[in-house]
PDB file of C-alpha atoms and ligand atoms in Angstrom:
ATOM      1  CA  UNK A   8      13.896 -24.091  -8.824  1.00 57.00           C
ATOM      2  CA  UNK A   9      10.401 -23.849  -7.429  1.00 76.00           C
ATOM      3  CA  UNK A  10       7.579 -22.703  -9.642  1.00 95.00           C
ATOM      4  CA  UNK A  11       5.452 -19.621  -9.163  1.00 98.00           C
ATOM      5  CA  UNK A  12       2.492 -21.912  -8.452  1.00 98.00           C
ATOM      6  CA  UNK A  13       4.453 -23.670  -5.663  1.00 98.00           C
ATOM      7  CA  UNK A  14       5.570 -20.335  -4.262  1.00 98.00           C
ATOM      8  CA  UNK A  15       2.007 -19.036  -4.130  1.00 98.00           C
ATOM      9  CA  UNK A  16       1.034 -22.227  -2.338  1.00 98.00           C
ATOM     10  CA  UNK A  17       3.673 -21.748   0.327  1.00 98.00           C
ATOM     11  CA  UNK A  18       3.037 -18.021   0.771  1.00 98.00           C
ATOM     12  CA  UNK A  19      -0.672 -18.775   1.104  1.00 98.00           C
ATOM     13  CA  UNK A  20       0.111 -21.327   3.824  1.00 98.00           C
ATOM     14  CA  UNK A  21       2.305 -18.789   5.629  1.00 98.00           C
ATOM     15  CA  UNK A  22      -0.564 -16.294   5.524  1.00 98.00           C
ATOM     16  CA  UNK A  23      -3.092 -18.859   6.769  1.00 98.00           C
ATOM     17  CA  UNK A  24      -0.849 -19.970   9.613  1.00 98.00           C
ATOM     18  CA  UNK A  25      -0.125 -16.404  10.741  1.00 98.00           C
ATOM     19  CA  UNK A  26      -3.814 -15.466  10.483  1.00 98.00           C
ATOM     20  CA  UNK A  27      -4.777 -18.433  12.655  1.00 98.00           C
ATOM     21  CA  UNK A  28      -1.967 -17.722  15.154  1.00 98.00           C
ATOM     22  CA  UNK A  29      -3.217 -14.157  15.511  1.00 98.00           C
ATOM     23  CA  UNK A  30      -6.758 -15.383  16.197  1.00 98.00           C
ATOM     24  CA  UNK A  31      -8.029 -13.553  13.149  1.00 98.00           C
ATOM     25  CA  UNK A  32     -10.778 -14.632  10.746  1.00 98.00           C
ATOM     26  CA  UNK A  33      -9.694 -16.957   7.919  1.00 97.00           C
ATOM     27  CA  UNK A  34      -9.533 -15.002   4.678  1.00 97.00           C
ATOM     28  CA  UNK A  35      -9.070 -11.638   6.390  1.00 98.00           C
ATOM     29  CA  UNK A  36      -5.577 -11.203   4.908  1.00 98.00           C
ATOM     30  CA  UNK A  37      -5.176 -10.994   1.144  1.00 98.00           C
ATOM     31  CA  UNK A  38      -2.075 -11.577  -0.947  1.00 98.00           C
ATOM     32  CA  UNK A  39      -0.975  -8.782  -3.255  1.00 99.00           C
ATOM     33  CA  UNK A  40       1.534 -10.321  -5.683  1.00 98.00           C
ATOM     34  CA  UNK A  41       4.151  -7.637  -6.337  1.00 98.00           C
ATOM     35  CA  UNK A  42       5.043  -8.109  -9.984  1.00 98.00           C
ATOM     36  CA  UNK A  43       7.451  -5.236 -10.688  1.00 97.00           C
ATOM     37  CA  UNK A  44      10.198  -6.288 -13.144  1.00 97.00           C
ATOM     38  CA  UNK A  45       8.357  -9.552 -13.952  1.00 97.00           C
ATOM     39  CA  UNK A  46       7.255 -10.388 -17.486  1.00 97.00           C
ATOM     40  CA  UNK A  47       3.565 -10.940 -18.296  1.00 98.00           C
ATOM     41  CA  UNK A  48       4.182 -14.707 -18.554  1.00 98.00           C
ATOM     42  CA  UNK A  49       4.960 -14.793 -14.810  1.00 98.00           C
ATOM     43  CA  UNK A  50       1.683 -13.073 -14.017  1.00 98.00           C
ATOM     44  CA  UNK A  51      -0.140 -15.571 -16.221  1.00 98.00           C
ATOM     45  CA  UNK A  52       1.323 -18.409 -14.158  1.00 98.00           C
ATOM     46  CA  UNK A  53       0.106 -16.748 -10.972  1.00 98.00           C
ATOM     47  CA  UNK A  54      -3.298 -16.123 -12.513  1.00 98.00           C
ATOM     48  CA  UNK A  55      -3.576 -19.797 -13.471  1.00 97.00           C
ATOM     49  CA  UNK A  56      -3.529 -20.745  -9.780  1.00 97.00           C
ATOM     50  CA  UNK A  57      -6.067 -18.117  -8.804  1.00 97.00           C
ATOM     51  CA  UNK A  58      -4.025 -14.994  -8.069  1.00 98.00           C
ATOM     52  CA  UNK A  59      -5.918 -11.872  -9.158  1.00 98.00           C
ATOM     53  CA  UNK A  60      -4.336  -8.894  -7.351  1.00 98.00           C
ATOM     54  CA  UNK A  61      -1.012  -7.590  -8.668  1.00 98.00           C
ATOM     55  CA  UNK A  62       1.112  -4.701  -7.404  1.00 98.00           C
ATOM     56  CA  UNK A  63       3.232  -2.546  -9.703  1.00 98.00           C
ATOM     57  CA  UNK A  64       5.724   0.226  -8.905  1.00 98.00           C
ATOM     58  CA  UNK A  65       6.641   1.685 -12.281  1.00 97.00           C
ATOM     59  CA  UNK A  66       3.878   3.191 -14.383  1.00 98.00           C
ATOM     60  CA  UNK A  67       5.219   2.612 -17.892  1.00 98.00           C
ATOM     61  CA  UNK A  68       6.079  -0.997 -17.162  1.00 98.00           C
ATOM     62  CA  UNK A  69       2.674  -1.525 -15.570  1.00 98.00           C
ATOM     63  CA  UNK A  70       0.768  -0.066 -18.523  1.00 98.00           C
ATOM     64  CA  UNK A  71       2.537  -2.436 -20.889  1.00 98.00           C
ATOM     65  CA  UNK A  72       1.609  -5.410 -18.716  1.00 98.00           C
ATOM     66  CA  UNK A  73      -1.990  -4.306 -18.310  1.00 98.00           C
ATOM     67  CA  UNK A  74      -2.242  -4.133 -22.098  1.00 98.00           C
ATOM     68  CA  UNK A  75      -0.502  -7.500 -22.595  1.00 98.00           C
ATOM     69  CA  UNK A  76      -2.871  -9.211 -20.128  1.00 98.00           C
ATOM     70  CA  UNK A  77      -6.153  -7.715 -21.377  1.00 97.00           C
ATOM     71  CA  UNK A  78      -7.435 -11.201 -22.203  1.00 98.00           C
ATOM     72  CA  UNK A  79      -7.355 -12.338 -18.551  1.00 96.00           C
ATOM     73  CA  UNK A  80     -10.575 -11.781 -16.650  1.00 84.00           C
ATOM     74  CA  UNK A  81     -10.745 -10.221 -13.175  1.00 95.00           C
ATOM     75  CA  UNK A  82      -7.231  -8.847 -12.788  1.00 98.00           C
ATOM     76  CA  UNK A  83      -7.003  -6.257 -10.027  1.00 98.00           C
ATOM     77  CA  UNK A  84      -4.203  -3.709 -10.441  1.00 98.00           C
ATOM     78  CA  UNK A  85      -2.605  -1.964  -7.478  1.00 98.00           C
ATOM     79  CA  UNK A  86      -0.167   0.919  -7.831  1.00 98.00           C
ATOM     80  CA  UNK A  87       2.371   0.802  -4.967  1.00 98.00           C
ATOM     81  CA  UNK A  88       5.282   3.004  -6.132  1.00 98.00           C
ATOM     82  CA  UNK A  89       6.125   6.679  -5.661  1.00 97.00           C
ATOM     83  CA  UNK A  90       3.755   8.921  -7.647  1.00 97.00           C
ATOM     84  CA  UNK A  91       4.791  11.940  -9.674  1.00 95.00           C
ATOM     85  CA  UNK A  92       1.852  14.233 -10.242  1.00 94.00           C
ATOM     86  CA  UNK A  93       2.196  14.070 -14.029  1.00 96.00           C
ATOM     87  CA  UNK A  94       1.464  10.317 -13.808  1.00 97.00           C
ATOM     88  CA  UNK A  95      -1.867  10.525 -12.020  1.00 98.00           C
ATOM     89  CA  UNK A  96      -4.083  10.513 -15.127  1.00 98.00           C
ATOM     90  CA  UNK A  97      -2.891   7.089 -16.252  1.00 98.00           C
ATOM     91  CA  UNK A  98      -2.995   5.703 -12.725  1.00 98.00           C
ATOM     92  CA  UNK A  99      -6.568   6.948 -12.268  1.00 98.00           C
ATOM     93  CA  UNK A 100      -7.583   5.363 -15.568  1.00 98.00           C
ATOM     94  CA  UNK A 101      -5.994   1.921 -15.256  1.00 98.00           C
ATOM     95  CA  UNK A 102      -5.727   0.913 -11.587  1.00 98.00           C
ATOM     96  CA  UNK A 103      -8.204  -0.327  -8.974  1.00 98.00           C
ATOM     97  CA  UNK A 104      -6.123   0.589  -5.929  1.00 98.00           C
ATOM     98  CA  UNK A 105      -3.324   3.020  -5.081  1.00 98.00           C
ATOM     99  CA  UNK A 106      -1.357   2.235  -1.891  1.00 98.00           C
ATOM    100  CA  UNK A 107       1.192   5.033  -2.127  1.00 98.00           C
ATOM    101  CA  UNK A 108      -0.696   8.320  -1.863  1.00 98.00           C
ATOM    102  CA  UNK A 109       1.191  10.634   0.467  1.00 97.00           C
ATOM    103  CA  UNK A 110       0.061  14.151  -0.381  1.00 97.00           C
ATOM    104  CA  UNK A 111      -3.161  15.998  -1.083  1.00 98.00           C
ATOM    105  CA  UNK A 112      -2.132  17.304  -4.491  1.00 98.00           C
ATOM    106  CA  UNK A 113      -1.801  13.762  -5.839  1.00 98.00           C
ATOM    107  CA  UNK A 114      -5.083  12.670  -4.239  1.00 98.00           C
ATOM    108  CA  UNK A 115      -6.960  15.643  -5.727  1.00 98.00           C
ATOM    109  CA  UNK A 116      -5.632  14.891  -9.192  1.00 98.00           C
ATOM    110  CA  UNK A 117      -6.527  11.199  -8.906  1.00 98.00           C
ATOM    111  CA  UNK A 118     -10.062  12.117  -7.898  1.00 98.00           C
ATOM    112  CA  UNK A 119     -10.476  14.707 -10.672  1.00 98.00           C
ATOM    113  CA  UNK A 120      -9.054  12.369 -13.287  1.00 98.00           C
ATOM    114  CA  UNK A 121     -10.971   9.242 -12.273  1.00 98.00           C
ATOM    115  CA  UNK A 122     -13.738   8.756 -14.795  1.00 95.00           C
ATOM    116  CA  UNK A 123     -17.229   9.125 -13.315  1.00 92.00           C
ATOM    117  CA  UNK A 124     -18.273   5.886 -15.002  1.00 94.00           C
ATOM    118  CA  UNK A 125     -15.647   3.943 -13.044  1.00 95.00           C
ATOM    119  CA  UNK A 126     -16.100   2.879  -9.424  1.00 97.00           C
ATOM    120  CA  UNK A 127     -14.191   5.073  -6.942  1.00 98.00           C
ATOM    121  CA  UNK A 128     -10.444   4.456  -6.793  1.00 98.00           C
ATOM    122  CA  UNK A 129      -9.433   2.657  -3.592  1.00 98.00           C
ATOM    123  CA  UNK A 130      -6.754   4.598  -1.712  1.00 98.00           C
ATOM    124  CA  UNK A 131      -4.287   3.842   1.045  1.00 98.00           C
ATOM    125  CA  UNK A 132      -2.263   6.664   2.523  1.00 98.00           C
ATOM    126  CA  UNK A 133       1.408   5.795   2.742  1.00 98.00           C
ATOM    127  CA  UNK A 134       2.996   6.673   6.076  1.00 98.00           C
ATOM    128  CA  UNK A 135       6.732   7.060   6.602  1.00 98.00           C
ATOM    129  CA  UNK A 136       6.367   5.165   9.832  1.00 97.00           C
ATOM    130  CA  UNK A 137      10.021   5.255  10.926  1.00 96.00           C
ATOM    131  CA  UNK A 138      10.711   8.815   9.732  1.00 94.00           C
ATOM    132  CA  UNK A 139      13.375   7.725   7.260  1.00 94.00           C
ATOM    133  CA  UNK A 140      14.976  10.562   5.334  1.00 91.00           C
ATOM    134  CA  UNK A 141      14.806   8.869   1.942  1.00 88.00           C
ATOM    135  CA  UNK A 142      11.442   7.136   2.131  1.00 92.00           C
ATOM    136  CA  UNK A 143       8.129   8.269   0.649  1.00 94.00           C
ATOM    137  CA  UNK A 144       5.113   8.682   2.855  1.00 97.00           C
ATOM    138  CA  UNK A 145       3.560  11.328   5.038  1.00 97.00           C
ATOM    139  CA  UNK A 146       4.419  11.722   8.691  1.00 97.00           C
ATOM    140  CA  UNK A 147       2.125  10.317  11.358  1.00 96.00           C
ATOM    141  CA  UNK A 148       1.442  13.836  12.588  1.00 96.00           C
ATOM    142  CA  UNK A 149       0.129  14.861   9.149  1.00 97.00           C
ATOM    143  CA  UNK A 150      -2.352  12.002   8.933  1.00 97.00           C
ATOM    144  CA  UNK A 151      -5.441  13.522  10.582  1.00 97.00           C
ATOM    145  CA  UNK A 152      -5.532  16.530   8.277  1.00 97.00           C
ATOM    146  CA  UNK A 153      -4.558  14.642   5.137  1.00 98.00           C
ATOM    147  CA  UNK A 154      -7.006  11.780   5.715  1.00 97.00           C
ATOM    148  CA  UNK A 155      -9.803  14.223   6.532  1.00 97.00           C
ATOM    149  CA  UNK A 156      -9.295  16.038   3.237  1.00 97.00           C
ATOM    150  CA  UNK A 157      -8.914  12.881   1.150  1.00 97.00           C
ATOM    151  CA  UNK A 158     -12.011  11.251   2.650  1.00 96.00           C
ATOM    152  CA  UNK A 159     -14.049  14.099   1.138  1.00 96.00           C
ATOM    153  CA  UNK A 160     -12.816  13.656  -2.448  1.00 97.00           C
ATOM    154  CA  UNK A 161     -15.667  12.295  -4.557  1.00 96.00           C
ATOM    155  CA  UNK A 162     -13.989   9.734  -6.798  1.00 97.00           C
ATOM    156  CA  UNK A 163     -11.757   8.166  -4.178  1.00 98.00           C
ATOM    157  CA  UNK A 164     -12.518   5.677  -1.414  1.00 97.00           C
ATOM    158  CA  UNK A 165     -10.088   6.055   1.450  1.00 98.00           C
ATOM    159  CA  UNK A 166      -9.539   2.462   2.592  1.00 98.00           C
ATOM    160  CA  UNK A 167      -6.650   2.741   5.038  1.00 98.00           C
ATOM    161  CA  UNK A 168      -2.908   2.996   5.498  1.00 98.00           C
ATOM    162  CA  UNK A 169       0.260   1.559   3.985  1.00 98.00           C
ATOM    163  CA  UNK A 170       3.819   1.518   5.318  1.00 98.00           C
ATOM    164  CA  UNK A 171       7.204  -0.030   4.701  1.00 97.00           C
ATOM    165  CA  UNK A 172       9.085  -0.123   8.020  1.00 97.00           C
ATOM    166  CA  UNK A 173      12.807   0.529   8.110  1.00 96.00           C
ATOM    167  CA  UNK A 174      14.244  -2.866   7.048  1.00 92.00           C
ATOM    168  CA  UNK A 175      17.363  -2.363   9.177  1.00 93.00           C
ATOM    169  CA  UNK A 176      15.461  -3.017  12.387  1.00 94.00           C
ATOM    170  CA  UNK A 177      15.213  -6.219  14.385  1.00 95.00           C
ATOM    171  CA  UNK A 178      11.859  -8.031  14.304  1.00 95.00           C
ATOM    172  CA  UNK A 179      10.750  -6.314  17.494  1.00 96.00           C
ATOM    173  CA  UNK A 180      11.317  -2.882  15.959  1.00 97.00           C
ATOM    174  CA  UNK A 181       9.432  -3.766  12.802  1.00 97.00           C
ATOM    175  CA  UNK A 182       6.590  -5.142  14.819  1.00 97.00           C
ATOM    176  CA  UNK A 183       6.416  -1.887  16.758  1.00 98.00           C
ATOM    177  CA  UNK A 184       6.214   0.006  13.463  1.00 98.00           C
ATOM    178  CA  UNK A 185       3.365  -2.224  12.258  1.00 98.00           C
ATOM    179  CA  UNK A 186       1.564  -1.696  15.553  1.00 98.00           C
ATOM    180  CA  UNK A 187       1.933   2.079  15.251  1.00 98.00           C
ATOM    181  CA  UNK A 188       0.337   1.958  11.812  1.00 98.00           C
ATOM    182  CA  UNK A 189      -2.561  -0.115  13.163  1.00 98.00           C
ATOM    183  CA  UNK A 190      -3.036   2.367  16.011  1.00 98.00           C
ATOM    184  CA  UNK A 191      -2.991   5.262  13.546  1.00 98.00           C
ATOM    185  CA  UNK A 192      -5.796   3.549  11.601  1.00 98.00           C
ATOM    186  CA  UNK A 193      -7.806   3.184  14.820  1.00 97.00           C
ATOM    187  CA  UNK A 194      -7.402   6.923  15.474  1.00 97.00           C
ATOM    188  CA  UNK A 195      -8.607   7.747  11.981  1.00 97.00           C
ATOM    189  CA  UNK A 196     -11.646   5.527  12.472  1.00 96.00           C
ATOM    190  CA  UNK A 197     -12.602   7.576  15.503  1.00 95.00           C
ATOM    191  CA  UNK A 198     -11.842  10.830  13.729  1.00 95.00           C
ATOM    192  CA  UNK A 199     -13.761  10.063  10.539  1.00 94.00           C
ATOM    193  CA  UNK A 200     -16.490   8.016  12.252  1.00 89.00           C
ATOM    194  CA  UNK A 201     -17.996   6.218   9.284  1.00 80.00           C
ATOM    195  CA  UNK A 202     -16.947   8.847   6.749  1.00 80.00           C
ATOM    196  CA  UNK A 203     -14.686   6.298   5.044  1.00 82.00           C
ATOM    197  CA  UNK A 204     -14.572   2.477   5.201  1.00 91.00           C
ATOM    198  CA  UNK A 205     -11.022   2.326   6.712  1.00 96.00           C
ATOM    199  CA  UNK A 206     -10.827  -1.455   6.582  1.00 97.00           C
ATOM    200  CA  UNK A 207      -7.305  -1.754   5.197  1.00 98.00           C
ATOM    201  CA  UNK A 208      -3.751  -2.070   6.491  1.00 98.00           C
ATOM    202  CA  UNK A 209      -1.293  -2.668   3.662  1.00 98.00           C
ATOM    203  CA  UNK A 210       1.821  -3.884   5.435  1.00 98.00           C
ATOM    204  CA  UNK A 211       4.212  -6.831   5.414  1.00 98.00           C
ATOM    205  CA  UNK A 212       6.400  -8.178   2.596  1.00 98.00           C
ATOM    206  CA  UNK A 213       8.267 -11.427   1.863  1.00 98.00           C
ATOM    207  CA  UNK A 214      10.456 -11.228   4.976  1.00 96.00           C
ATOM    208  CA  UNK A 215       8.039  -9.991   7.578  1.00 97.00           C
ATOM    209  CA  UNK A 216       4.485 -10.841   6.583  1.00 98.00           C
ATOM    210  CA  UNK A 217       3.938 -12.868   9.778  1.00 98.00           C
ATOM    211  CA  UNK A 218       4.821  -9.872  11.958  1.00 98.00           C
ATOM    212  CA  UNK A 219       2.487  -7.647   9.952  1.00 98.00           C
ATOM    213  CA  UNK A 220      -0.398 -10.132  10.156  1.00 98.00           C
ATOM    214  CA  UNK A 221       0.070 -10.371  13.920  1.00 98.00           C
ATOM    215  CA  UNK A 222      -0.503  -6.603  14.038  1.00 98.00           C
ATOM    216  CA  UNK A 223      -3.525  -6.528  11.736  1.00 98.00           C
ATOM    217  CA  UNK A 224      -2.365  -6.438   8.094  1.00 98.00           C
ATOM    218  CA  UNK A 225      -5.182  -6.969   5.578  1.00 98.00           C
ATOM    219  CA  UNK A 226      -2.992  -6.816   2.435  1.00 98.00           C
ATOM    220  CA  UNK A 227       0.495  -8.284   2.457  1.00 98.00           C
ATOM    221  CA  UNK A 228       2.560  -7.135  -0.532  1.00 98.00           C
ATOM    222  CA  UNK A 229       4.801 -10.011  -1.560  1.00 98.00           C
ATOM    223  CA  UNK A 230       7.256 -10.027  -4.456  1.00 98.00           C
ATOM    224  CA  UNK A 231      10.325 -12.200  -3.917  1.00 98.00           C
ATOM    225  CA  UNK A 232       8.563 -15.063  -2.125  1.00 98.00           C
ATOM    226  CA  UNK A 233       6.084 -15.343  -5.021  1.00 98.00           C
ATOM    227  CA  UNK A 234       8.212 -14.733  -8.110  1.00 98.00           C
ATOM    228  CA  UNK A 235      11.774 -15.429  -6.881  1.00 95.00           C
ATOM    229  CA  UNK A 236      14.689 -13.014  -6.517  1.00 93.00           C
ATOM    230  CA  UNK A 237      14.543  -9.921  -8.723  1.00 88.00           C
ATOM    231  CA  UNK A 238      17.614  -9.937 -10.951  1.00 80.00           C
ATOM    232  CA  UNK A 239      17.666  -6.259 -11.838  1.00 62.00           C
ATOM    233  CA  UNK A 240      15.781  -3.133 -11.005  1.00 56.00           C
ATOM    234  CA  UNK A 241      13.423  -1.928 -13.697  1.00 49.00           C
ATOM    235  CA  UNK A 242      14.458   1.349 -15.363  1.00 45.00           C
TER     236      UNK A 242
HETATM  237  C1  LIG B  11       8.987  -4.471  -4.066  1.00 85.59           C
HETATM  238  C2  LIG B  11       7.950  -4.104  -3.077  1.00 85.59           C
HETATM  239  C3  LIG B  11       7.329  -5.061  -2.278  1.00 85.59           C
HETATM  240  C4  LIG B  11       7.699  -6.551  -2.307  1.00 85.59           C
HETATM  241  O1  LIG B  11       8.919  -6.761  -1.712  1.00 85.59           O
HETATM  242  P1  LIG B  11       9.499  -8.265  -1.507  1.00 85.59           P
HETATM  243  O2  LIG B  11      10.515  -8.102  -0.452  1.00 85.59           O
HETATM  244  O3  LIG B  11      10.064  -8.675  -2.826  1.00 85.59           O
HETATM  245  O4  LIG B  11       8.368  -9.125  -1.085  1.00 85.59           O
HETATM  246  C5  LIG B  11       6.321  -4.646  -1.420  1.00 85.59           C
HETATM  247  N1  LIG B  11       5.950  -3.359  -1.334  1.00 85.59           N
HETATM  248  C6  LIG B  11       6.518  -2.397  -2.081  1.00 85.59           C
HETATM  249  C7  LIG B  11       6.051  -1.001  -1.943  1.00 85.59           C
HETATM  250  C8  LIG B  11       7.536  -2.736  -2.967  1.00 85.59           C
HETATM  251  O5  LIG B  11       8.109  -1.757  -3.694  1.00 85.59           O
END
């Protein structure tokens, strides 16, 4: 069995190779280690080899880990799961990034509940890029209005877009989905013209990070290839 440290080494090499192949600047793609269902000890192993950014899907589980890892300096917590509006207060208090905002109500609450003494909460809007019936995310057509409204909220920093393409597509289909997300970000840049940094595309996971990097990913969210297969879903 390979160790978490080895896995991070090989994922990092995959990222570097894909970044180079795409002619992009070294270091322009960051690894978000998706640690849902993993015990704090696994995150400590990742931290020991320099990993700082962790992605969590389930709030209660995440809060327990954040508490258990208080002694580690510089951890950066990213919320990447579906958000119920009664969970926003805790998310606003404990996370640095949220990748899964898909409606204005949630964004407004996050902004209101973010403490003024904290830096603004970094936000990606999640897009349901392949219009799947069961997937979270706004529709592409809703983006201009939603992004315009969110960019004006005081305690948020709208950084960009996130998507999870339909996994039942061939590589070419997934790559098209990634490209559509990148094009949507370009449109928003024109629309908001400096009103938000818009430097972020959160796309690509264990199986398809190379395709996502080829289309401009800046965060790849990787669980299995870092921590191994997940045995069971968290409650
Ligand atoms: C679980 C998860 C990932 C990581 O998936 P892997 O296939 O294990 O790399 C990435 N993004 C989101 C939103 C997830 O829920």
